[in-house]
Amino acid sequence: MGSQLLDAPALPADLAFGLLAEVSADQHPQKVSLIAGAYRDENGKPWILPSVKEAKQRLAADPTAHHEYLGIAGSPAFLDIARSLILGTEVAERSNVASIQTVSGTGANHLAASFLARHLKPQQVLIPDPTWVNHKTVWEVAAPAVAQKEYPYYDPDTRSIKFADMIATLETTSQPNDVVILQACAHNPTSLDLSRDQWKSVAEVARRKKLFILFDSAYQGFATGDVENDAWSVRYFTAHLLSSPDPDQRIPGLCVAQSFSKNFGLNGERVGALHVVAPPDVSLEGTHSQLSLIARAEYSNPPRFGTQIVQTVLSDPGLRQQWQQNLNTMSDRIRSMRKQLRARLEALGTPGEWSHIDSQIGMFSYTGLSAGQVARLKQEYHIYMLPSGRVSICGLNEGNVDYVAESISEVVKAGLT
Ligand SMILES: Cc1ncc(COP(=O)(O)O)c(C=O)c1O
């Protein structure tokens, strides 16, 4: 091997996408991919939601459709709808909100990090431990000057949220204007969300310590199956932390990185938005223009096609209702697979406790399998999951759940750690 061009050492493959490439290359007939947070139907195939299919047909038949640029900030009609979906109609219409279309949820996180690093200049960004594998990378690339600090979130011994430690860390290590990343619902990878009382306690610390909140909302509709319920945390924070006329009683601001990848099955179309919410007496004109500047420099214009699909579905009452049913279909199937996996593991007498697989929410399960067990499942059984033991329940179906349960059971019984 020759030397590298410039100071650019070769990096290992991305954790999740590297594993997905391994799955594609694996020719074993029984291989099972439990990696991607992307819905699969009962045959293990990607699912085009019927509401999305119908919207596509309408768009294809529209004689006025074209492929012109959408504009730097994206489609205003889409942004109005997206904002209402997560913030609720009242706040979306009345409050001080600056919205911009993004390259899905990742793009929204990235844009938030770039913007906040330039204009809020926080000392730190506080990130849950554990969290979505990309949060740290996004901040490292978009905001290298901001120190990253993890706050405890998950206790593997009790398989529950380390809430007292989480609050203590936020309380003792944060400075005013630090950014706190909170996942709005269906936490990736743990599948454990705070209770409403716990959310209220976090809000209280944020208010007292003057923290800037960055909500990451990638799974609205997947926690409870109901989009309104799943927006509760975001709506509670916007209602209680930004409304006071007294700056001492409120936080500096809040933003929401919103993804439509999962709840519309549009992973590859890159549909998302970033909403910045400020107290009512604070102008967001500068914010909107600065966000647009970053967008212009990075990709100039966001993608049009997926946005039009979401806009078509959410603006038509009939299609919107159909979409809610599609969400139910997805979340019901995931719930059923949770139950089946747990039941089979228990019926096989697999050592350990498996009720968490059924009680966790969202797309994933944090199984508690060790890195060694995960490696063995890959090598011997061609079953793929993240080294943390996180599985995407979407990858399970009637055709493979027995094989997965039996394989896990054998590996656990073999006593591997
Ligand atoms: C917590 C979280 N945030 C954001 C994203 C971003 O997804 P996308 O860029 O596809 O919208 C994901 C995807 O897995 C996620 O799990």
Short mmCIF file of C-alpha atoms and ligand atoms in Angstrom, two decimals:
data_model
loop_
_atom_site.label_atom_id
_atom_site.label_comp_id
_atom_site.label_asym_id
_atom_site.label_seq_id
_atom_site.Cartn_x
_atom_site.Cartn_y
_atom_site.Cartn_z
CA MET A 1 0.00 0.00 0.00
CA GLY A 2 1.28 3.49 -0.87
CA SER A 3 0.99 6.46 1.46
CA GLN A 4 -2.34 8.29 1.76
CA LEU A 5 -3.06 11.45 -0.18
CA LEU A 6 -3.05 14.40 2.24
CA ASP A 7 -3.66 13.84 5.95
CA ALA A 8 -6.62 11.56 5.23
CA PRO A 9 -6.25 8.21 6.96
CA ALA A 10 -8.62 5.47 5.78
CA LEU A 11 -11.56 4.94 8.14
CA PRO A 12 -13.44 1.73 8.90
CA ALA A 13 -16.79 1.29 7.13
CA ASP A 14 -19.81 2.94 8.75
CA LEU A 15 -21.14 0.61 11.43
CA ALA A 16 -24.71 0.16 10.18
CA PHE A 17 -24.15 0.60 6.45
CA GLY A 18 -20.99 -1.55 6.60
CA LEU A 19 -23.05 -4.37 8.11
CA LEU A 20 -25.76 -3.90 5.49
CA ALA A 21 -23.11 -4.40 2.80
CA GLU A 22 -22.06 -7.63 4.55
CA VAL A 23 -25.68 -8.81 4.52
CA SER A 24 -25.94 -8.13 0.78
CA ALA A 25 -22.77 -10.11 0.13
CA ASP A 26 -23.89 -13.05 2.34
CA GLN A 27 -25.31 -15.84 0.14
CA HIS A 28 -26.62 -18.00 3.01
CA PRO A 29 -30.28 -18.91 2.30
CA GLN A 30 -31.35 -18.31 5.89
CA LYS A 31 -29.58 -14.99 6.44
CA VAL A 32 -31.57 -12.49 8.49
CA SER A 33 -30.92 -8.75 8.61
CA LEU A 34 -32.02 -7.10 11.82
CA ILE A 35 -30.01 -3.94 11.22
CA ALA A 36 -31.84 -1.21 9.35
CA GLY A 37 -34.50 0.95 10.95
CA ALA A 38 -36.59 0.57 7.83
CA TYR A 39 -39.94 -1.19 7.80
CA ARG A 40 -40.23 -4.59 6.14
CA ASP A 41 -43.51 -6.40 5.43
CA GLU A 42 -44.43 -9.94 6.49
CA ASN A 43 -42.39 -11.27 3.55
CA GLY A 44 -39.31 -9.32 4.59
CA LYS A 45 -39.72 -6.86 1.69
CA PRO A 46 -39.73 -3.05 1.73
CA TRP A 47 -43.34 -1.80 1.91
CA ILE A 48 -44.69 1.04 -0.18
CA LEU A 49 -47.46 2.42 2.01
CA PRO A 50 -50.81 2.33 0.14
CA SER A 51 -51.33 6.03 0.99
CA VAL A 52 -47.93 6.78 -0.58
CA LYS A 53 -48.79 4.66 -3.64
CA GLU A 54 -52.01 6.60 -4.13
CA ALA A 55 -50.21 9.96 -3.72
CA LYS A 56 -47.66 8.89 -6.34
CA GLN A 57 -50.44 8.03 -8.78
CA ARG A 58 -52.04 11.42 -8.25
CA LEU A 59 -48.72 13.17 -8.78
CA ALA A 60 -48.02 11.19 -11.94
CA ALA A 61 -51.40 12.19 -13.35
CA ASP A 62 -50.96 15.89 -12.54
CA PRO A 63 -50.45 17.77 -15.85
CA THR A 64 -48.92 20.76 -14.02
CA ALA A 65 -46.15 18.69 -12.37
CA HIS A 66 -42.55 19.60 -13.21
CA HIS A 67 -38.99 19.16 -11.96
CA GLU A 68 -38.00 22.75 -11.24
CA TYR A 69 -35.96 23.80 -8.20
CA LEU A 70 -38.02 23.87 -5.03
CA GLY A 71 -36.29 26.93 -3.54
CA ILE A 72 -33.55 27.03 -0.91
CA ALA A 73 -35.88 26.62 2.09
CA GLY A 74 -38.07 24.04 0.35
CA SER A 75 -41.81 23.85 -0.14
CA PRO A 76 -43.72 26.32 2.10
CA ALA A 77 -46.88 24.16 1.90
CA PHE A 78 -44.94 21.07 3.00
CA LEU A 79 -43.29 23.01 5.83
CA ASP A 80 -46.66 24.25 7.13
CA ILE A 81 -47.96 20.69 7.27
CA ALA A 82 -44.76 19.23 8.73
CA ARG A 83 -44.67 21.90 11.43
CA SER A 84 -48.28 21.25 12.48
CA LEU A 85 -47.69 17.51 12.59
CA ILE A 86 -44.95 17.78 15.20
CA LEU A 87 -45.68 21.05 17.01
CA GLY A 88 -49.49 20.97 16.90
CA THR A 89 -51.60 23.44 14.96
CA GLU A 90 -51.71 26.09 17.65
CA VAL A 91 -47.95 26.50 18.16
CA ALA A 92 -47.25 25.98 14.46
CA GLU A 93 -49.54 28.88 13.57
CA ARG A 94 -49.02 31.25 16.47
CA SER A 95 -45.53 30.81 17.79
CA ASN A 96 -42.30 32.06 16.56
CA VAL A 97 -41.11 29.22 14.35
CA ALA A 98 -38.54 29.20 11.54
CA SER A 99 -38.79 26.11 9.34
CA ILE A 100 -36.60 24.85 6.56
CA GLN A 101 -36.76 21.67 4.53
CA THR A 102 -33.79 19.34 5.03
CA VAL A 103 -32.17 16.26 3.58
CA SER A 104 -34.22 14.06 5.87
CA GLY A 105 -33.58 13.70 9.62
CA THR A 106 -29.81 13.42 9.23
CA GLY A 107 -29.74 16.66 7.24
CA ALA A 108 -31.89 18.34 9.90
CA ASN A 109 -29.50 17.24 12.67
CA HIS A 110 -26.55 18.41 10.60
CA LEU A 111 -28.09 21.79 9.78
CA ALA A 112 -29.00 22.30 13.45
CA ALA A 113 -25.44 21.49 14.54
CA SER A 114 -23.88 23.86 11.95
CA PHE A 115 -26.28 26.66 12.76
CA LEU A 116 -26.02 26.32 16.55
CA ALA A 117 -22.22 26.09 16.46
CA ARG A 118 -22.08 29.32 14.45
CA HIS A 119 -24.72 31.35 16.25
CA LEU A 120 -25.41 29.91 19.72
CA LYS A 121 -21.76 28.90 20.27
CA PRO A 122 -22.45 26.34 23.00
CA GLN A 123 -19.61 24.99 25.13
CA GLN A 124 -21.02 21.48 24.86
CA VAL A 125 -23.59 19.31 23.22
CA LEU A 126 -25.06 16.75 25.63
CA ILE A 127 -25.81 13.44 23.94
CA PRO A 128 -27.63 10.42 25.39
CA ASP A 129 -25.56 7.33 26.20
CA PRO A 130 -26.38 5.35 24.13
CA THR A 131 -27.90 7.07 21.14
CA TRP A 132 -28.37 6.81 17.38
CA VAL A 133 -24.95 5.94 15.97
CA ASN A 134 -24.80 9.09 13.84
CA HIS A 135 -25.36 11.84 16.44
CA LYS A 136 -21.73 12.05 17.44
CA THR A 137 -20.48 11.91 13.85
CA VAL A 138 -22.88 14.63 12.77
CA TRP A 139 -21.62 16.96 15.53
CA GLU A 140 -17.99 16.02 14.93
CA VAL A 141 -18.31 16.95 11.26
CA ALA A 142 -20.71 19.90 11.47
CA ALA A 143 -19.57 21.44 14.76
CA PRO A 144 -16.02 20.27 15.56
CA ALA A 145 -15.42 23.10 18.06
CA VAL A 146 -18.30 22.01 20.31
CA ALA A 147 -17.28 19.52 22.99
CA GLN A 148 -19.42 16.38 23.20
CA LYS A 149 -20.57 15.17 26.60
CA GLU A 150 -22.62 12.04 27.13
CA TYR A 151 -25.41 11.95 29.69
CA PRO A 152 -26.44 8.54 31.11
CA TYR A 153 -29.63 7.16 29.58
CA TYR A 154 -29.67 3.37 29.81
CA ASP A 155 -28.80 0.97 32.60
CA PRO A 156 -28.03 -2.49 31.13
CA ASP A 157 -28.30 -4.16 34.54
CA THR A 158 -31.88 -3.13 35.16
CA ARG A 159 -32.78 -2.64 31.49
CA SER A 160 -34.30 0.71 32.39
CA ILE A 161 -33.56 4.41 32.05
CA LYS A 162 -30.89 5.75 34.40
CA PHE A 163 -33.11 8.68 35.15
CA ALA A 164 -31.53 9.96 38.38
CA ASP A 165 -28.06 9.91 36.76
CA MET A 166 -29.39 11.55 33.63
CA ILE A 167 -30.89 14.44 35.61
CA ALA A 168 -27.80 14.75 37.83
CA THR A 169 -25.51 14.96 34.79
CA LEU A 170 -27.67 17.55 33.05
CA GLU A 171 -27.85 19.52 36.27
CA THR A 172 -24.20 19.45 37.26
CA THR A 173 -22.25 19.43 34.01
CA SER A 174 -24.21 21.78 31.76
CA GLN A 175 -23.58 25.47 31.15
CA PRO A 176 -26.19 27.98 29.93
CA ASN A 177 -26.63 27.71 26.14
CA ASP A 178 -25.38 24.13 26.02
CA VAL A 179 -27.35 22.01 23.57
CA VAL A 180 -29.16 18.89 24.81
CA ILE A 181 -30.15 16.25 22.27
CA LEU A 182 -33.40 14.53 23.25
CA GLN A 183 -35.11 11.91 21.14
CA ALA A 184 -38.79 12.85 20.94
CA CYS A 185 -40.08 9.25 21.05
CA ALA A 186 -39.18 5.61 20.36
CA HIS A 187 -35.58 6.15 21.48
CA ASN A 188 -32.98 4.59 19.19
CA PRO A 189 -31.37 2.22 20.18
CA THR A 190 -32.87 1.49 23.61
CA SER A 191 -36.59 1.55 22.71
CA LEU A 192 -37.24 3.15 26.10
CA ASP A 193 -38.88 6.56 26.44
CA LEU A 194 -39.20 8.81 29.47
CA SER A 195 -42.55 8.91 31.27
CA ARG A 196 -44.46 12.18 31.14
CA ASP A 197 -43.39 13.01 34.71
CA GLN A 198 -39.78 12.37 33.77
CA TRP A 199 -40.09 14.63 30.72
CA LYS A 200 -41.42 17.35 33.02
CA SER A 201 -38.37 16.99 35.28
CA VAL A 202 -36.01 17.29 32.29
CA ALA A 203 -37.89 20.39 31.17
CA GLU A 204 -37.45 21.88 34.63
CA VAL A 205 -33.67 21.34 34.55
CA ALA A 206 -33.51 22.81 31.04
CA ARG A 207 -35.41 25.89 32.19
CA ARG A 208 -33.25 26.34 35.29
CA LYS A 209 -29.96 25.77 33.47
CA LYS A 210 -30.98 27.70 30.30
CA LEU A 211 -30.29 24.83 27.95
CA PHE A 212 -31.02 24.84 24.24
CA ILE A 213 -33.06 21.75 23.35
CA LEU A 214 -32.58 19.82 20.13
CA PHE A 215 -35.38 17.31 19.69
CA ASP A 216 -34.66 14.55 17.22
CA SER A 217 -37.98 13.23 15.92
CA ALA A 218 -37.39 10.28 13.61
CA TYR A 219 -40.17 7.90 14.72
CA GLN A 220 -43.37 9.92 15.16
CA GLY A 221 -46.18 7.35 14.99
CA PHE A 222 -43.99 4.39 15.92
CA ALA A 223 -43.98 4.67 19.72
CA THR A 224 -47.71 4.52 20.39
CA GLY A 225 -49.04 4.22 16.84
CA ASP A 226 -50.59 7.68 17.29
CA VAL A 227 -48.83 10.74 15.87
CA GLU A 228 -50.39 13.15 18.37
CA ASN A 229 -49.32 11.09 21.39
CA ASP A 230 -45.83 10.69 19.99
CA ALA A 231 -45.44 14.47 19.74
CA TRP A 232 -46.26 14.99 23.43
CA SER A 233 -42.70 15.66 24.65
CA VAL A 234 -42.00 18.25 21.95
CA ARG A 235 -45.32 19.98 22.53
CA TYR A 236 -44.87 20.02 26.30
CA PHE A 237 -41.46 21.70 25.98
CA THR A 238 -42.64 24.29 23.46
CA ALA A 239 -45.72 25.08 25.57
CA HIS A 240 -43.89 25.38 28.91
CA LEU A 241 -40.35 26.53 28.20
CA LEU A 242 -40.76 29.28 25.64
CA SER A 243 -43.92 31.16 26.51
CA SER A 244 -42.89 33.25 29.53
CA PRO A 245 -42.23 36.96 28.88
CA ASP A 246 -39.52 36.73 31.58
CA PRO A 247 -36.25 35.49 30.00
CA ASP A 248 -35.27 33.97 33.38
CA GLN A 249 -38.24 31.64 33.16
CA ARG A 250 -37.56 30.24 29.73
CA ILE A 251 -34.91 28.48 27.67
CA PRO A 252 -32.95 30.25 24.89
CA GLY A 253 -34.69 28.24 22.18
CA LEU A 254 -35.55 24.81 20.88
CA CYS A 255 -35.38 23.04 17.57
CA VAL A 256 -36.84 19.88 16.11
CA ALA A 257 -35.07 17.73 13.54
CA GLN A 258 -37.96 15.95 11.82
CA SER A 259 -37.69 12.90 9.59
CA PHE A 260 -40.32 11.34 7.33
CA SER A 261 -38.12 8.36 6.45
CA LYS A 262 -39.72 5.81 8.76
CA ASN A 263 -43.32 6.94 9.17
CA PHE A 264 -43.81 7.24 5.41
CA GLY A 265 -41.43 4.45 4.39
CA LEU A 266 -39.56 7.07 2.33
CA ASN A 267 -36.03 6.38 3.58
CA GLY A 268 -34.41 6.89 0.20
CA GLU A 269 -36.32 10.03 -0.76
CA ARG A 270 -34.76 12.13 2.03
CA VAL A 271 -37.76 14.07 3.34
CA GLY A 272 -37.28 16.12 6.48
CA ALA A 273 -37.46 19.51 8.12
CA LEU A 274 -35.80 21.58 10.81
CA HIS A 275 -38.03 23.81 12.93
CA VAL A 276 -36.50 26.39 15.25
CA VAL A 277 -38.84 27.69 17.93
CA ALA A 278 -38.12 30.86 19.87
CA PRO A 279 -39.97 32.78 22.60
CA PRO A 280 -42.80 34.88 21.10
CA ASP A 281 -40.99 38.23 21.44
CA VAL A 282 -37.80 37.04 19.71
CA SER A 283 -37.40 37.53 15.96
CA LEU A 284 -36.40 34.56 13.82
CA GLU A 285 -35.75 36.46 10.60
CA GLY A 286 -31.98 36.17 11.08
CA THR A 287 -32.30 32.48 11.96
CA HIS A 288 -34.22 31.69 8.79
CA SER A 289 -31.79 33.55 6.57
CA GLN A 290 -28.75 31.93 8.23
CA LEU A 291 -30.24 28.45 7.90
CA SER A 292 -30.91 29.21 4.23
CA LEU A 293 -27.30 30.34 3.78
CA ILE A 294 -25.97 27.01 5.10
CA ALA A 295 -28.45 25.05 2.98
CA ARG A 296 -27.51 27.07 -0.11
CA ALA A 297 -23.83 26.35 0.42
CA GLU A 298 -24.27 22.65 1.17
CA TYR A 299 -26.87 21.42 -1.33
CA SER A 300 -28.64 24.55 -2.62
CA ASN A 301 -32.12 23.02 -2.90
CA PRO A 302 -33.77 20.09 -1.10
CA PRO A 303 -35.30 17.14 -2.96
CA ARG A 304 -38.77 17.66 -4.42
CA PHE A 305 -40.32 14.23 -5.04
CA GLY A 306 -40.68 12.77 -1.54
CA THR A 307 -41.78 16.13 -0.21
CA GLN A 308 -44.65 16.22 -2.68
CA ILE A 309 -45.72 12.75 -1.60
CA VAL A 310 -45.86 13.73 2.08
CA GLN A 311 -47.59 16.99 1.21
CA THR A 312 -50.19 15.18 -0.93
CA VAL A 313 -50.94 12.60 1.77
CA LEU A 314 -51.13 14.97 4.71
CA SER A 315 -53.19 17.65 2.96
CA ASP A 316 -55.94 15.25 1.85
CA PRO A 317 -58.20 14.10 4.73
CA GLY A 318 -58.90 10.73 3.11
CA LEU A 319 -55.26 9.97 2.38
CA ARG A 320 -54.24 11.19 5.80
CA GLN A 321 -56.64 8.76 7.41
CA GLN A 322 -55.31 5.99 5.20
CA TRP A 323 -51.76 6.91 6.27
CA GLN A 324 -52.76 6.62 9.94
CA GLN A 325 -54.07 3.12 9.15
CA ASN A 326 -50.79 2.31 7.39
CA LEU A 327 -48.92 3.42 10.52
CA ASN A 328 -51.14 1.09 12.55
CA THR A 329 -50.38 -1.77 10.17
CA MET A 330 -46.65 -1.22 10.66
CA SER A 331 -46.72 -0.74 14.42
CA ASP A 332 -49.16 -3.65 14.95
CA ARG A 333 -46.95 -6.02 12.97
CA ILE A 334 -43.88 -4.91 14.93
CA ARG A 335 -45.76 -5.43 18.22
CA SER A 336 -46.85 -8.88 17.14
CA MET A 337 -43.26 -9.86 16.22
CA ARG A 338 -42.05 -8.66 19.63
CA LYS A 339 -44.57 -10.94 21.32
CA GLN A 340 -43.68 -13.88 19.12
CA LEU A 341 -39.93 -13.53 19.64
CA ARG A 342 -40.34 -13.26 23.40
CA ALA A 343 -42.75 -16.23 23.52
CA ARG A 344 -40.42 -18.44 21.51
CA LEU A 345 -37.33 -17.50 23.54
CA GLU A 346 -39.21 -18.34 26.74
CA ALA A 347 -40.68 -21.56 25.33
CA LEU A 348 -37.16 -22.67 24.39
CA GLY A 349 -36.07 -22.15 28.01
CA THR A 350 -33.53 -19.52 26.99
CA PRO A 351 -31.63 -18.45 30.12
CA GLY A 352 -32.38 -14.89 31.20
CA GLU A 353 -35.34 -12.55 31.20
CA TRP A 354 -36.97 -11.68 27.86
CA SER A 355 -40.05 -9.67 28.80
CA HIS A 356 -38.28 -6.45 27.76
CA ILE A 357 -38.51 -7.46 24.10
CA ASP A 358 -42.27 -7.21 24.36
CA SER A 359 -42.44 -4.15 26.62
CA GLN A 360 -40.03 -1.97 24.63
CA ILE A 361 -41.54 0.35 22.03
CA GLY A 362 -40.78 1.58 18.53
CA MET A 363 -38.90 -0.22 15.77
CA PHE A 364 -36.05 -1.64 17.77
CA SER A 365 -35.23 -3.92 20.66
CA TYR A 366 -32.19 -3.52 22.82
CA THR A 367 -31.93 -7.25 23.41
CA GLY A 368 -29.17 -7.33 26.02
CA LEU A 369 -27.18 -9.79 23.88
CA SER A 370 -23.44 -9.26 24.31
CA ALA A 371 -20.98 -8.31 21.56
CA GLY A 372 -19.65 -11.88 21.64
CA GLN A 373 -23.12 -13.35 21.22
CA VAL A 374 -23.87 -10.92 18.39
CA ALA A 375 -20.63 -11.92 16.63
CA ARG A 376 -21.47 -15.62 16.97
CA LEU A 377 -24.98 -15.07 15.60
CA LYS A 378 -23.43 -13.45 12.54
CA GLN A 379 -20.66 -15.97 11.99
CA GLU A 380 -22.58 -19.18 12.60
CA TYR A 381 -26.21 -18.34 11.96
CA HIS A 382 -25.97 -15.45 9.43
CA ILE A 383 -28.16 -13.29 11.65
CA TYR A 384 -27.05 -9.66 11.62
CA MET A 385 -27.58 -7.04 14.33
CA LEU A 386 -25.63 -4.09 15.72
CA PRO A 387 -22.77 -5.03 18.10
CA SER A 388 -24.71 -3.31 20.90
CA GLY A 389 -27.32 -6.08 20.63
CA ARG A 390 -29.86 -3.73 19.06
CA VAL A 391 -32.16 -5.46 16.61
CA SER A 392 -34.62 -3.92 14.21
CA ILE A 393 -37.82 -5.86 14.92
CA CYS A 394 -38.98 -4.94 11.38
CA GLY A 395 -36.61 -7.59 10.03
CA LEU A 396 -38.56 -10.37 11.78
CA ASN A 397 -41.47 -12.18 10.15
CA GLU A 398 -43.41 -15.43 10.42
CA GLY A 399 -40.88 -17.04 8.11
CA ASN A 400 -37.78 -16.33 10.19
CA VAL A 401 -38.82 -15.75 13.80
CA ASP A 402 -38.42 -19.42 14.75
CA TYR A 403 -34.94 -19.55 13.26
CA VAL A 404 -33.92 -16.31 14.99
CA ALA A 405 -35.31 -17.42 18.37
CA GLU A 406 -33.68 -20.86 18.14
CA SER A 407 -30.33 -19.34 17.14
CA ILE A 408 -30.39 -16.77 19.95
CA SER A 409 -31.39 -19.49 22.37
CA GLU A 410 -28.51 -21.75 21.31
CA VAL A 411 -25.97 -18.94 21.57
CA VAL A 412 -27.20 -17.88 25.01
CA LYS A 413 -27.28 -21.49 26.24
CA ALA A 414 -23.71 -21.93 25.02
CA GLY A 415 -22.86 -19.45 27.73
CA LEU A 416 -21.02 -17.03 25.49
CA THR A 417 -20.61 -13.54 26.86
C1 LIG B 1 -32.73 8.84 16.17
C2 LIG B 1 -32.59 9.05 14.70
N1 LIG B 1 -32.48 10.29 14.25
C3 LIG B 1 -32.38 10.55 12.95
C4 LIG B 1 -32.34 9.53 12.02
C5 LIG B 1 -32.19 9.95 10.60
O1 LIG B 1 -32.80 9.25 9.62
P1 LIG B 1 -33.02 9.85 8.17
O2 LIG B 1 -31.85 10.68 7.83
O3 LIG B 1 -33.20 8.68 7.30
O4 LIG B 1 -34.26 10.68 8.26
C6 LIG B 1 -32.44 8.20 12.45
C7 LIG B 1 -32.35 7.08 11.52
O5 LIG B 1 -32.16 5.94 11.80
C8 LIG B 1 -32.57 7.95 13.83
O6 LIG B 1 -32.68 6.72 14.32
#
